[in-house]
Coordinates of C-alpha atoms in Angstrom, one line a residue:
M1 CA 0.0 0.0 0.0
V2 CA 1.4 3.4 -1.0
Q3 CA 2.1 5.5 2.1
T4 CA 0.6 8.8 1.1
P5 CA 0.2 11.9 3.3
T6 CA -3.2 13.1 4.5
A7 CA -5.1 14.4 1.5
P8 CA -5.7 18.2 1.5
A9 CA -9.3 19.3 1.9
K10 CA -9.3 20.9 -1.6
V11 CA -7.1 20.2 -4.6
S12 CA -6.8 22.1 -7.8
R13 CA -9.4 21.7 -10.5
L14 CA -7.0 19.9 -12.7
E15 CA -6.5 17.1 -10.2
G16 CA -10.2 16.3 -10.5
I17 CA -10.0 16.3 -14.3
K18 CA -7.1 13.8 -14.2
E19 CA -8.9 11.5 -11.6
R20 CA -12.1 11.5 -13.6
S21 CA -10.4 10.9 -17.0
N22 CA -10.3 7.1 -16.6
C23 CA -6.6 7.0 -17.1
L24 CA -6.4 9.7 -19.8
R25 CA -9.4 8.7 -21.9
E26 CA -12.2 11.1 -21.2
P27 CA -13.6 13.5 -22.3
L28 CA -10.9 13.5 -25.0
A29 CA -12.1 10.2 -26.7
T30 CA -15.7 11.4 -26.9
E31 CA -14.9 14.9 -28.1
L32 CA -12.5 13.6 -30.8
L33 CA -15.6 12.1 -32.5
N34 CA -17.6 15.3 -32.8
D35 CA -17.4 17.9 -35.6
S36 CA -16.2 20.8 -33.5
T37 CA -13.0 22.6 -34.5
H38 CA -11.7 22.5 -31.0
F39 CA -11.7 20.6 -27.7
S40 CA -13.3 21.7 -24.4
E41 CA -11.1 23.0 -21.5
D42 CA -11.3 19.6 -19.7
A43 CA -10.4 17.7 -22.9
I44 CA -7.4 20.0 -23.5
Q45 CA -5.9 19.1 -20.2
I46 CA -6.1 15.4 -21.1
L47 CA -4.9 16.0 -24.6
K48 CA -1.6 17.3 -23.2
F49 CA -0.7 13.8 -21.8
H50 CA -1.1 12.5 -25.4
G51 CA 1.5 15.0 -26.6
S52 CA -0.6 17.8 -28.0
Y53 CA -1.5 21.4 -27.1
Q54 CA -4.5 23.2 -28.5
Q55 CA -3.5 26.6 -29.7
D56 CA -4.9 29.7 -31.4
N57 CA -3.0 31.5 -34.1
R58 CA -3.3 35.1 -32.9
D59 CA -2.1 36.5 -36.2
N60 CA -5.4 35.2 -37.8
R61 CA -7.8 36.4 -35.2
V62 CA -10.8 38.3 -36.7
K63 CA -13.1 40.2 -34.3
G64 CA -16.5 38.5 -34.1
Q65 CA -15.3 35.2 -35.6
E66 CA -14.1 31.9 -34.0
K67 CA -10.5 31.6 -33.0
D68 CA -8.1 30.0 -35.5
Y69 CA -7.9 26.8 -33.6
Q70 CA -5.0 24.4 -34.3
M71 CA -3.0 21.8 -32.5
M72 CA 0.7 21.6 -31.8
L73 CA 2.0 18.0 -31.6
R74 CA 5.2 17.1 -29.9
T75 CA 7.3 13.9 -30.2
R76 CA 8.6 11.8 -27.4
S77 CA 12.2 11.1 -28.5
P78 CA 14.4 9.9 -25.6
G79 CA 17.9 11.3 -26.1
G80 CA 16.7 13.1 -29.2
Y81 CA 16.8 10.0 -31.3
I82 CA 14.9 10.3 -34.7
P83 CA 15.1 7.3 -37.0
P84 CA 15.1 8.1 -40.8
E85 CA 11.6 6.8 -41.4
L86 CA 10.2 8.9 -38.6
Y87 CA 11.9 12.1 -39.9
L88 CA 10.6 11.6 -43.4
T89 CA 7.1 11.0 -41.9
L90 CA 7.3 14.2 -39.9
D91 CA 8.5 16.1 -42.9
R92 CA 5.5 14.9 -44.9
L93 CA 3.0 15.5 -42.1
A94 CA 4.3 19.1 -41.7
D95 CA 3.3 19.7 -45.3
E96 CA 0.2 17.7 -45.4
Y97 CA -1.4 18.8 -42.1
G98 CA 0.9 21.3 -40.5
N99 CA 2.4 24.8 -41.3
H100 CA 5.2 23.4 -43.6
T101 CA 7.8 23.7 -40.8
L102 CA 9.2 21.5 -38.0
R103 CA 10.3 23.0 -34.7
I104 CA 13.1 21.3 -32.6
T105 CA 12.4 21.7 -29.0
T106 CA 14.9 22.5 -26.2
R107 CA 14.1 19.0 -24.8
Q108 CA 15.3 17.2 -28.0
G109 CA 11.9 16.5 -29.6
F110 CA 10.1 17.8 -32.7
Q111 CA 7.0 19.9 -32.8
V112 CA 4.6 20.1 -35.7
H113 CA 2.4 23.2 -35.6
G114 CA -0.8 24.1 -37.3
I115 CA -2.7 20.7 -37.3
L116 CA -6.4 20.9 -37.4
K117 CA -8.4 18.9 -34.9
K118 CA -9.9 16.7 -37.7
N119 CA -6.4 15.7 -38.8
L120 CA -4.9 15.0 -35.4
K121 CA -5.7 11.3 -35.3
A122 CA -4.2 10.7 -38.7
T123 CA -1.1 12.6 -37.7
I124 CA -0.5 10.7 -34.5
S125 CA -1.3 7.4 -36.1
A126 CA 1.3 8.0 -38.8
I127 CA 4.0 9.0 -36.2
V128 CA 3.4 5.8 -34.2
H129 CA 3.5 3.6 -37.3
N130 CA 6.9 5.0 -38.2
L131 CA 8.8 4.3 -35.0
G132 CA 7.7 7.5 -33.1
S133 CA 5.4 8.4 -30.2
T134 CA 3.9 11.5 -28.7
L135 CA 2.7 9.8 -25.5
G136 CA 3.9 11.7 -22.4
A137 CA 5.5 14.5 -24.4
C138 CA 3.4 17.0 -22.4
G139 CA 1.2 16.8 -19.3
D140 CA 1.8 16.0 -15.6
L141 CA 4.2 13.1 -16.0
N142 CA 7.7 12.4 -17.0
R143 CA 8.6 14.4 -20.2
N144 CA 11.2 13.6 -22.8
V145 CA 14.3 12.2 -21.2
M146 CA 17.4 14.0 -22.4
A147 CA 21.0 12.8 -23.2
P148 CA 24.0 14.3 -24.9
P149 CA 23.6 14.3 -28.7
A150 CA 27.0 12.8 -29.4
P151 CA 26.9 9.3 -30.9
Y152 CA 30.4 8.3 -30.0
K153 CA 30.8 4.5 -30.4
N154 CA 34.3 4.4 -28.8
R155 CA 33.3 6.2 -25.6
P156 CA 31.3 3.8 -23.4
E157 CA 29.9 6.6 -21.2
Y158 CA 28.1 8.2 -24.1
V159 CA 26.6 4.9 -25.2
L160 CA 25.4 4.3 -21.7
A161 CA 23.8 7.7 -21.4
Q162 CA 21.7 7.1 -24.5
E163 CA 20.9 3.6 -23.3
Y164 CA 19.6 4.7 -19.9
A165 CA 17.7 7.7 -21.3
N166 CA 15.7 5.1 -23.3
K167 CA 15.3 2.8 -20.3
I168 CA 14.2 5.6 -17.9
A169 CA 11.8 6.8 -20.6
D170 CA 10.3 3.3 -20.8
L171 CA 10.1 2.9 -17.1
L172 CA 8.1 6.1 -16.7
T173 CA 5.9 5.8 -19.8
P174 CA 2.2 5.8 -19.0
Q175 CA 0.8 2.3 -19.0
T176 CA -2.8 3.3 -19.8
G177 CA -4.2 1.8 -23.0
A178 CA -5.9 5.1 -23.7
Y179 CA -3.3 6.2 -26.2
Y180 CA -3.6 3.2 -28.5
E181 CA -7.4 3.1 -28.1
I182 CA -7.9 6.7 -29.1
W183 CA -5.4 7.2 -31.8
L184 CA -4.9 3.7 -33.3
D185 CA -8.3 2.1 -32.6
G186 CA -6.8 -0.3 -30.1
E187 CA -3.9 -1.4 -32.2
K188 CA -0.8 -1.4 -30.0
V189 CA 2.2 -0.8 -32.2
I190 CA 5.5 -1.8 -30.5
S191 CA 8.5 0.1 -31.9
G192 CA 11.0 -1.7 -29.6
E193 CA 11.1 -4.3 -26.9
E194 CA 11.5 -3.1 -23.3
A195 CA 14.5 -4.3 -21.3
P196 CA 13.5 -7.1 -18.9
E197 CA 14.9 -5.2 -15.9
V198 CA 12.7 -2.2 -16.8
K199 CA 9.6 -4.4 -16.8
A200 CA 10.6 -5.9 -13.5
A201 CA 11.3 -2.6 -11.9
R202 CA 7.9 -1.2 -12.9
Q203 CA 6.2 -3.9 -10.8
R204 CA 8.6 -4.1 -7.9
N205 CA 6.9 -2.5 -4.9
G206 CA 9.9 -0.9 -3.2
N207 CA 8.4 0.1 0.1
G208 CA 5.2 1.7 -1.4
T209 CA 6.4 3.2 -4.6
I210 CA 3.8 1.5 -6.8
F211 CA 0.1 0.8 -6.9
H212 CA -0.5 -2.9 -7.5
D213 CA -4.2 -2.5 -8.3
K214 CA -4.2 0.3 -10.8
E215 CA -3.7 0.6 -14.5
E216 CA -0.9 3.1 -13.8
P217 CA 1.4 1.3 -11.3
I218 CA 3.7 4.2 -10.8
Y219 CA 1.5 7.2 -11.4
G220 CA -1.9 6.1 -10.0
T221 CA -5.1 7.8 -11.2
Q222 CA -3.9 11.4 -10.7
Y223 CA -0.4 11.2 -12.2
M224 CA 2.1 13.7 -11.1
P225 CA 1.4 17.1 -9.5
R226 CA 3.1 18.8 -12.4
K227 CA 5.5 18.0 -15.2
F228 CA 8.6 16.0 -14.3
K229 CA 11.8 16.2 -16.3
C230 CA 14.8 13.8 -16.4
S231 CA 18.2 13.7 -18.1
V232 CA 21.2 11.3 -18.3
T233 CA 24.6 12.7 -19.0
V234 CA 28.3 11.9 -18.7
P235 CA 30.9 13.6 -16.3
G236 CA 31.8 17.0 -17.6
D237 CA 29.2 17.2 -20.4
N238 CA 26.5 19.8 -19.7
S239 CA 25.0 19.8 -23.2
I240 CA 21.6 19.0 -21.6
D241 CA 21.5 21.8 -18.9
L242 CA 21.8 19.3 -16.1
Y243 CA 20.9 21.9 -13.3
T244 CA 17.5 22.7 -14.9
Q245 CA 16.1 19.1 -14.5
D246 CA 13.9 17.5 -11.9
V247 CA 16.3 14.6 -11.8
S248 CA 19.6 14.1 -13.6
F249 CA 21.7 11.0 -13.6
V250 CA 25.5 11.1 -14.4
V251 CA 26.9 7.9 -15.8
M252 CA 29.9 6.8 -13.6
T253 CA 32.3 4.2 -15.2
D254 CA 35.5 2.6 -14.2
E255 CA 38.8 2.8 -16.1
R256 CA 37.7 0.1 -18.4
G257 CA 34.6 2.0 -19.3
E258 CA 32.2 -0.4 -17.4
L259 CA 29.2 1.1 -15.7
Q260 CA 29.5 1.3 -11.9
G261 CA 26.7 3.6 -10.9
F262 CA 25.2 7.1 -11.1
N263 CA 25.6 10.4 -9.5
V264 CA 22.2 11.9 -8.9
F265 CA 21.0 15.6 -8.9
A266 CA 17.4 16.7 -8.3
G267 CA 15.2 19.7 -7.8
G268 CA 15.9 21.9 -10.8
G269 CA 13.2 23.8 -12.8
M270 CA 12.8 27.0 -14.8
G271 CA 9.1 28.0 -14.7
R272 CA 8.0 31.0 -12.7
T273 CA 5.3 33.7 -12.8
H274 CA 5.9 37.5 -13.0
N275 CA 5.1 39.4 -9.7
K276 CA 4.7 36.1 -7.8
E277 CA 7.7 35.9 -5.6
E278 CA 6.8 32.5 -4.4
T279 CA 7.6 31.2 -7.8
F280 CA 11.2 31.1 -9.0
A281 CA 13.8 29.4 -11.1
R282 CA 16.0 26.9 -9.2
M283 CA 19.1 24.9 -9.9
A284 CA 19.2 21.2 -9.0
D285 CA 20.9 20.0 -5.8
E286 CA 23.5 17.2 -5.4
I287 CA 21.7 14.2 -4.0
G288 CA 24.3 11.5 -4.0
Y289 CA 25.5 8.3 -5.7
I290 CA 23.8 4.9 -6.2
A291 CA 25.0 1.6 -7.7
K292 CA 24.0 0.7 -11.2
E293 CA 21.5 -2.0 -10.1
D294 CA 19.6 0.5 -8.0
V295 CA 19.0 3.2 -10.6
Y296 CA 15.3 2.3 -11.3
D297 CA 14.3 1.8 -7.7
L298 CA 16.0 5.1 -6.8
L299 CA 14.1 6.9 -9.6
K300 CA 10.8 5.4 -8.5
A301 CA 11.5 6.5 -4.9
I302 CA 12.1 10.1 -6.2
V303 CA 9.0 10.0 -8.3
A304 CA 6.9 8.6 -5.4
T305 CA 8.2 11.3 -3.1
Q306 CA 7.0 14.0 -5.5
R307 CA 3.9 12.1 -6.4
D308 CA 2.8 11.8 -2.8
Y309 CA 4.1 15.0 -1.3
G310 CA 4.1 17.5 -4.1
D311 CA 1.6 20.3 -3.9
R312 CA -1.7 19.3 -5.6
V313 CA -3.5 22.5 -4.3
Q314 CA -1.5 25.3 -5.8
R315 CA -0.2 24.4 -9.3
R316 CA 2.3 27.3 -9.2
H317 CA 3.9 25.5 -6.2
A318 CA 3.6 21.9 -7.6
R319 CA 7.0 21.3 -9.2
M320 CA 9.4 19.2 -7.3
K321 CA 11.8 22.1 -7.0
Y322 CA 9.4 23.7 -4.5
L323 CA 9.3 20.4 -2.4
L324 CA 13.1 20.4 -2.2
N325 CA 13.2 24.1 -1.5
D326 CA 10.6 23.8 1.3
W327 CA 12.0 20.6 2.9
G328 CA 15.7 21.0 2.3
V329 CA 18.0 18.4 0.8
D330 CA 18.3 16.4 4.0
K331 CA 14.6 15.9 4.6
F332 CA 14.0 15.2 0.9
K333 CA 16.7 12.5 0.9
A334 CA 15.3 11.0 4.1
Q335 CA 11.9 10.5 2.5
V336 CA 13.4 9.2 -0.7
E337 CA 15.5 6.7 1.3
K338 CA 12.3 5.4 3.0
Y339 CA 10.9 4.5 -0.4
F340 CA 14.2 3.4 -1.7
G341 CA 15.0 1.2 1.3
K342 CA 18.7 2.0 1.2
T343 CA 21.0 4.8 2.1
I344 CA 22.1 7.1 -0.8
E345 CA 25.9 7.3 -0.9
P346 CA 27.9 10.6 -1.1
L347 CA 28.4 12.0 -4.6
K348 CA 31.4 10.7 -6.4
P349 CA 34.0 13.3 -7.6
L350 CA 33.2 15.0 -11.0
P351 CA 35.2 17.3 -13.4
A352 CA 34.0 20.8 -14.1
W353 CA 30.9 21.0 -16.3
K354 CA 31.2 22.3 -19.8
Y355 CA 28.6 23.1 -22.4
E356 CA 29.1 21.2 -25.7
D357 CA 27.2 21.8 -28.9
F358 CA 29.0 19.2 -31.1
L359 CA 28.6 21.3 -34.3
G360 CA 30.6 20.4 -37.3
W361 CA 32.2 17.1 -38.4
H362 CA 33.3 14.5 -35.8
E363 CA 34.4 10.9 -35.9
Q364 CA 32.1 8.4 -34.2
G365 CA 34.9 6.1 -33.3
D366 CA 33.8 3.2 -35.5
G367 CA 35.0 4.5 -38.8
K368 CA 31.8 6.6 -39.4
L369 CA 31.2 10.3 -39.0
F370 CA 28.6 12.6 -37.4
L371 CA 27.8 16.2 -38.3
G372 CA 26.3 18.8 -36.0
V373 CA 24.1 21.3 -37.9
S374 CA 23.1 24.6 -36.3
V375 CA 19.4 25.4 -36.6
E376 CA 18.6 29.0 -35.7
N377 CA 15.8 28.9 -33.1
G378 CA 15.2 25.3 -34.0
R379 CA 13.0 26.1 -37.0
V380 CA 13.4 23.6 -39.8
K381 CA 12.0 25.5 -42.8
D382 CA 12.4 26.5 -46.4
E383 CA 12.5 30.3 -46.7
G384 CA 14.1 32.1 -49.5
K385 CA 17.6 30.8 -50.1
F386 CA 17.7 29.1 -46.8
R387 CA 16.1 25.6 -47.4
L388 CA 17.0 23.4 -44.5
K389 CA 13.8 21.4 -44.7
A390 CA 14.5 20.4 -48.3
A391 CA 18.1 19.7 -47.6
L392 CA 17.4 17.3 -44.7
K393 CA 14.8 15.5 -46.6
E394 CA 17.2 14.9 -49.5
I395 CA 20.0 13.8 -47.2
V396 CA 17.8 11.4 -45.1
E397 CA 16.2 9.9 -48.3
T398 CA 19.5 9.5 -50.0
F399 CA 21.6 8.1 -47.2
N400 CA 19.0 6.6 -44.8
I401 CA 20.7 8.0 -41.7
P402 CA 19.3 8.8 -38.3
M403 CA 19.6 12.0 -36.3
L404 CA 19.8 13.2 -32.7
L405 CA 18.2 16.4 -31.7
T406 CA 20.0 18.6 -29.2
A407 CA 19.1 20.6 -26.2
N408 CA 20.1 23.7 -28.0
H409 CA 17.5 22.9 -30.8
N410 CA 20.2 21.8 -33.3
I411 CA 20.6 18.5 -35.2
T412 CA 23.2 15.8 -35.2
L413 CA 23.2 13.7 -38.4
Y414 CA 25.2 10.4 -37.8
E415 CA 26.1 7.0 -39.0
I416 CA 27.6 8.8 -42.0
A417 CA 30.1 6.8 -44.2
P418 CA 33.2 8.9 -44.9
E419 CA 32.6 8.7 -48.6
A420 CA 29.2 10.4 -48.1
R421 CA 30.7 13.5 -46.4
E422 CA 31.4 15.5 -49.5
K423 CA 27.9 14.9 -50.9
I424 CA 26.1 15.7 -47.7
E425 CA 28.1 18.9 -47.2
S426 CA 27.4 19.9 -50.8
I427 CA 23.6 19.4 -50.3
L428 CA 23.6 21.6 -47.2
V429 CA 25.7 24.4 -48.8
Q430 CA 23.5 24.4 -52.0
H431 CA 20.5 24.9 -49.8
G432 CA 22.0 27.8 -47.9
V433 CA 22.9 25.9 -44.7
I434 CA 26.1 26.8 -42.9
V435 CA 28.2 23.7 -42.2
D436 CA 31.4 25.2 -40.7
P437 CA 30.5 26.2 -37.1
G438 CA 33.3 28.8 -37.2
A439 CA 31.2 30.7 -39.9
I440 CA 28.2 30.9 -37.6
A441 CA 27.9 34.2 -35.7
P442 CA 28.7 33.4 -32.0
L443 CA 25.6 35.2 -30.7
V444 CA 23.5 33.0 -33.0
R445 CA 25.4 29.8 -32.3
Y446 CA 24.7 30.0 -28.5
S447 CA 21.3 31.6 -28.6
M448 CA 17.8 30.0 -28.0
A449 CA 14.3 31.3 -28.2
C450 CA 10.9 29.7 -27.6
P451 CA 8.2 29.8 -30.3
A452 CA 5.9 32.4 -28.4
L453 CA 3.6 34.4 -30.7
P454 CA 1.5 33.8 -32.6
T455 CA 0.6 30.2 -31.4
C456 CA 1.6 29.9 -27.8
G457 CA -1.3 30.8 -25.5
L458 CA 1.0 31.9 -22.7
A459 CA 3.1 34.3 -24.8
I460 CA 3.1 37.9 -23.6
T461 CA 5.3 39.1 -26.5
E462 CA 7.5 37.9 -29.3
S463 CA 10.4 35.6 -29.0
E464 CA 11.4 33.3 -32.0
R465 CA 10.3 35.8 -34.6
V466 CA 12.2 38.8 -33.1
L467 CA 15.4 37.2 -31.7
P468 CA 17.3 37.3 -35.1
S469 CA 16.8 41.0 -35.3
I470 CA 17.7 41.5 -31.6
L471 CA 20.9 39.5 -32.2
D472 CA 21.7 41.7 -35.2
R473 CA 21.3 44.8 -33.1
I474 CA 23.4 43.4 -30.3
Q475 CA 26.1 42.3 -32.8
A476 CA 26.1 45.8 -34.3
L477 CA 26.5 47.4 -30.9
L478 CA 29.4 45.0 -29.9
K479 CA 31.1 45.8 -33.2
K480 CA 30.8 49.5 -32.6
L481 CA 32.4 49.0 -29.2
G482 CA 35.2 47.0 -30.6
M483 CA 33.8 43.7 -29.2
G484 CA 32.6 42.1 -32.4
N485 CA 33.9 38.6 -31.7
E486 CA 32.4 38.4 -28.2
E487 CA 30.5 35.1 -27.3
I488 CA 27.5 35.6 -25.1
V489 CA 24.8 33.0 -24.3
I490 CA 21.6 34.8 -25.1
R491 CA 18.2 33.2 -24.5
M492 CA 14.7 34.7 -25.0
T493 CA 11.2 33.6 -24.0
G494 CA 7.8 35.3 -24.7
C495 CA 6.7 34.6 -21.1
P496 CA 8.2 33.6 -17.7
N497 CA 7.6 29.9 -18.2
G498 CA 11.2 29.5 -19.2
C499 CA 10.9 27.0 -22.1
A500 CA 14.2 28.2 -23.6
R501 CA 15.8 28.2 -20.1
P502 CA 16.6 32.0 -20.1
Y503 CA 17.4 31.9 -16.3
M504 CA 20.7 30.1 -17.0
A505 CA 21.7 32.5 -19.7
E506 CA 24.4 35.2 -19.5
L507 CA 21.8 37.5 -21.0
G508 CA 18.2 36.4 -20.7
F509 CA 15.1 38.1 -22.2
V510 CA 11.8 37.2 -20.6
G511 CA 8.6 38.6 -22.0
S512 CA 6.9 40.9 -19.5
A513 CA 4.7 43.1 -21.7
P514 CA 4.1 43.7 -25.4
K515 CA 7.5 44.7 -26.8
A516 CA 9.1 44.7 -23.4
Y517 CA 11.2 42.2 -21.5
Q518 CA 12.5 41.4 -18.1
I519 CA 16.3 41.2 -18.3
W520 CA 18.3 38.5 -16.5
L521 CA 22.0 38.6 -16.0
G522 CA 24.7 36.6 -14.4
G523 CA 24.4 33.1 -15.9
S524 CA 27.5 31.3 -17.1
P525 CA 28.6 30.0 -20.6
N526 CA 28.5 26.4 -19.2
Q527 CA 25.1 26.8 -17.6
T528 CA 26.3 26.2 -14.1
T529 CA 25.2 29.6 -12.5
L530 CA 21.7 30.8 -12.1
A531 CA 21.0 34.2 -13.5
R532 CA 19.1 36.9 -11.6
P533 CA 16.6 39.6 -12.7
F534 CA 18.3 42.9 -13.4
V535 CA 15.5 45.0 -14.9
Q536 CA 11.7 44.2 -14.7
K537 CA 10.5 45.7 -17.9
M538 CA 12.9 47.0 -20.7
P539 CA 11.2 48.3 -23.8
I540 CA 12.9 46.6 -26.7
D541 CA 13.3 49.9 -28.4
D542 CA 15.7 50.8 -25.6
L543 CA 18.0 47.8 -26.3
E544 CA 21.1 49.7 -27.4
T545 CA 21.0 52.4 -24.7
F546 CA 20.4 49.8 -22.1
L547 CA 23.2 47.4 -23.1
E548 CA 25.9 49.9 -24.1
P549 CA 27.0 50.8 -20.6
L550 CA 27.0 47.2 -19.5
F551 CA 29.2 46.2 -22.4
V552 CA 31.6 49.1 -22.0
Y553 CA 31.9 48.3 -18.2
F554 CA 32.5 44.7 -19.2
K555 CA 35.2 45.6 -21.7
T556 CA 37.1 47.9 -19.4
D557 CA 36.9 45.9 -16.2
R558 CA 36.8 42.2 -17.2
K559 CA 39.4 39.7 -16.0
P560 CA 41.4 37.7 -18.5
G561 CA 39.2 35.1 -20.1
E562 CA 36.1 36.2 -18.2
S563 CA 32.8 35.9 -19.8
F564 CA 30.0 38.5 -19.8
G565 CA 27.8 36.5 -17.4
I566 CA 30.5 35.7 -15.0
F567 CA 31.6 39.4 -15.0
C568 CA 28.0 40.5 -14.2
D569 CA 27.9 38.1 -11.3
R570 CA 31.3 39.1 -10.0
V571 CA 30.9 42.8 -10.0
G572 CA 27.3 42.7 -8.8
F573 CA 24.1 44.4 -9.9
E574 CA 24.7 47.5 -7.7
A575 CA 27.9 48.2 -9.5
L576 CA 26.3 47.6 -12.9
R577 CA 23.5 50.0 -12.1
E578 CA 25.9 52.7 -10.7
Y579 CA 28.0 52.5 -13.8
G580 CA 25.0 52.7 -16.1
E581 CA 23.7 55.8 -14.2
N582 CA 27.0 57.6 -14.6
Y583 CA 27.8 56.4 -18.1
Q584 CA 28.3 59.0 -20.8
P585 CA 28.5 57.7 -24.3
A586 CA 31.5 58.8 -26.4
P587 CA 30.7 61.7 -28.7
Q588 CA 30.0 60.6 -32.2
P589 CA 31.7 62.3 -35.2
I590 CA 29.5 64.8 -37.0
K591 CA 28.7 63.8 -40.5
S592 CA 29.7 66.4 -43.1
R593 CA 26.7 65.7 -45.3
R594 CA 23.1 66.0 -44.4
P595 CA 21.0 62.9 -43.9
Q596 CA 19.0 61.7 -46.9
G597 CA 15.3 61.3 -46.8
R598 CA 13.1 63.0 -44.2
K599 CA 14.7 66.1 -42.7
I600 CA 14.6 66.5 -38.9
R601 CA 14.5 70.1 -37.7
Y602 CA 15.3 71.4 -34.2
R603 CA 14.5 74.8 -32.7
V604 CA 17.4 76.8 -31.2
G605 CA 16.9 80.2 -29.6
I606 CA 19.1 83.2 -30.9
Y607 CA 19.1 86.9 -30.2
D608 CA 17.3 89.3 -32.7
E609 CA 20.4 91.0 -33.9
I610 CA 22.1 87.6 -34.7
Y611 CA 18.9 86.5 -36.6
D612 CA 19.0 89.7 -38.7
R613 CA 22.7 89.2 -39.6
I614 CA 22.0 85.6 -40.6
K615 CA 19.1 86.7 -42.7
V616 CA 21.2 89.2 -44.6
A617 CA 24.1 86.8 -45.1
A618 CA 21.8 84.0 -46.4
K619 CA 20.3 86.4 -48.9
E620 CA 23.7 87.5 -50.1
K621 CA 24.9 83.9 -50.6
N622 CA 21.6 82.8 -52.1
V623 CA 21.1 79.9 -49.6
S624 CA 18.6 79.2 -46.9
M625 CA 19.2 80.4 -43.4
T626 CA 19.0 76.8 -42.1
Q627 CA 21.8 75.7 -44.6
L628 CA 24.0 78.8 -43.7
V629 CA 23.7 78.1 -39.9
G630 CA 24.2 74.4 -40.4
D631 CA 27.4 74.9 -42.4
A632 CA 28.8 77.4 -40.0
L633 CA 28.1 75.2 -37.0
E634 CA 29.7 72.2 -38.6
K635 CA 32.9 74.1 -39.4
Y636 CA 33.0 75.6 -35.9
L637 CA 32.5 72.3 -34.1
A638 CA 35.1 70.6 -36.4
D639 CA 37.7 73.2 -35.4
L640 CA 37.2 72.7 -31.7

């Protein structure tokens, strides 16, 4: 029997919806059969567990008419793995039912936008029949499990990270038959056989971690209080933003590369709400070390602790980060150990964490190659001379190679025979795709943005659509200041939910009002330091005047090798504000010729006798008074 705490008198409305859903079936199954263009609010909540959000394209709103309802569908792709047949299916579905683009998420999945309700079943069915799934990509349960997107075959720790990302995803996959009943008319398509130890672990009680009499042995009828995010990585590789996860496992091997166990971190999370100080971004804590044979029981113990003690009354307070924050690490560990039945050992030593993006060409270690391709803002599209979508389709069709999606919404193509390298590179270049990572502007290479407007219902302002122009403006400012090659991790979101993880960035933009952003500073290039809010609402029109004093201060007072984020954290916000308040921009040289186009005139007061003299002189020279005064002032100022 699961040892649950005393139930609160009143839980949130969504808890009731989950409990009445008959394990994620209703009212979704019934509403899918009607002719409506959209789902009810209750059905929307259950739809999320199946991997889809109902959205409204705000660009197409017309007063007095129904909203432009459409669905966003997200794949469940542990470790970012996308087999070739699945990619080609997603490419086709984006054209047939979507908006002709694919969006790589910051959790290593694909999103298809613009699907109509009437086409949702056909879309999901096609994905499942081509080695994919959307089950659990959204909703109050374990989301896509992340792993480094580096398919090294000669580095056992990387192979193990991918392997355990898949096994953890299998362990925490919902067991309800609702998904197959609704989308495949009861046909259960199996894309891969579960490992026997995963099946056994799902049924092993472990001091009350599972429900023996329920369709969902781990989740129960109400699933988790909020979303739950896991990752698996290797020592030193922070390509998956380890500190932002609910749970992260670090593969620990011996000198022969054989798995010994896992270091465990828990309690990270990015989501927050403006003007609600009780909500906040938080970095994960070190929990300890467990032997390899205990990984599933330890994970179930952590899940059970959050499942049974997480807040089901206030959804803003429901993520596991708040449980850890309220209890502290010691109390949290004690409860986990009750479910686990063992003591968690101290953390094993680790090297410093480093962010890796794996762009460019690399050797897999088995004679084949992999190629990391930068995808600005994760949008796979054909637009003008940039035709990434067509290029990827041609490459995957021609060479039948898989891909790994990355946490920085890029793509790793792998299993590439050396003789195919030249042809693949040629296809990308012909379609306007940059292959050499050194040719990618540093600000673009390390940036991320969420989709935001027009489809995300939470978006307060723009993100993906404006970040390219914002980066251009920042790059121009840096160039003006003699800092054109500076690398700064910049992330932007259209709301405080934090989908692009702006709270770990060196410079984070968080939508706070139309055309205005909260500014976060102080994160590190390797995503190991939590940023802090510096300004609550910065109009984007003030971008250059806001950033110039910060960049000048950074340039003049940085330590050797110091990054912008680390600098901001070191000197402190008080010093940054004081410098900005006293900052005087360098005088700009006066242009000798007048600006083209619309003329701007300013009023300057002069004495009557001077005015009369200017009037006479202008008449004698047959020029306007304005031109005469302007020429005289330019000469005078130039001679100063």
